[in-house]
């Protein structure tokens, strides 16, 4: 159901579209045109604000209610938490 997909983003260098669904991040290579699950956060915070890294095959995103940022490779590996401290 296409109405469940949000915040589409495009990476020209990767020729890939990224988007969120409730609690999940997907990517779709424009050649293959098949969506692939990159990250699932079911049962936890909703996701928001996804962006592709400019020179790496990674996605940066945030979670609703969290003060951290998160980074993940577009193949779903290498999840990192990036703490943000506001003073």
PDB file of C-alpha atoms in Angstrom, residues 38-67:
ATOM      1  CA  UNK A  38      17.256  -1.619   5.449  1.00  0.00           C
ATOM      2  CA  UNK A  39      16.144  -1.058   9.050  1.00  0.00           C
ATOM      3  CA  UNK A  40      13.171  -2.096  11.192  1.00  0.00           C
ATOM      4  CA  UNK A  41      12.296  -0.430  14.464  1.00  0.00           C
ATOM      5  CA  UNK A  42       8.965  -2.189  15.073  1.00  0.00           C
ATOM      6  CA  UNK A  43       7.669  -1.937  18.589  1.00  0.00           C
ATOM      7  CA  UNK A  44       9.737   1.154  19.294  1.00  0.00           C
ATOM      8  CA  UNK A  45      10.022   4.785  18.188  1.00  0.00           C
ATOM      9  CA  UNK A  46       8.764   5.924  14.802  1.00  0.00           C
ATOM     10  CA  UNK A  47      11.428   7.074  12.331  1.00  0.00           C
ATOM     11  CA  UNK A  48      11.844  10.479  10.725  1.00  0.00           C
ATOM     12  CA  UNK A  49      14.210  12.704   8.774  1.00  0.00           C
ATOM     13  CA  UNK A  50      16.163  10.287   6.609  1.00  0.00           C
ATOM     14  CA  UNK A  51      18.964  11.506   4.322  1.00  0.00           C
ATOM     15  CA  UNK A  52      21.608   9.805   2.207  1.00  0.00           C
ATOM     16  CA  UNK A  53      25.263  10.521   2.904  1.00  0.00           C
ATOM     17  CA  UNK A  54      26.743  12.443  -0.018  1.00  0.00           C
ATOM     18  CA  UNK A  55      29.876  10.331  -0.579  1.00  0.00           C
ATOM     19  CA  UNK A  56      29.085   7.047   1.173  1.00  0.00           C
ATOM     20  CA  UNK A  57      26.470   4.301   0.783  1.00  0.00           C
ATOM     21  CA  UNK A  58      24.792   5.169   4.081  1.00  0.00           C
ATOM     22  CA  UNK A  59      21.611   6.679   5.462  1.00  0.00           C
ATOM     23  CA  UNK A  60      21.413   9.081   8.388  1.00  0.00           C
ATOM     24  CA  UNK A  61      18.111   9.175  10.283  1.00  0.00           C
ATOM     25  CA  UNK A  62      16.452  10.157  13.532  1.00  0.00           C
ATOM     26  CA  UNK A  63      13.812   8.572  15.727  1.00  0.00           C
ATOM     27  CA  UNK A  64      10.831  10.437  17.144  1.00  0.00           C
ATOM     28  CA  UNK A  65      11.463  11.249  20.807  1.00  0.00           C
ATOM     29  CA  UNK A  66      15.208  10.516  20.672  1.00  0.00           C
ATOM     30  CA  UNK A  67      17.998  13.087  20.865  1.00  0.00           C
TER      31      UNK A  67
END
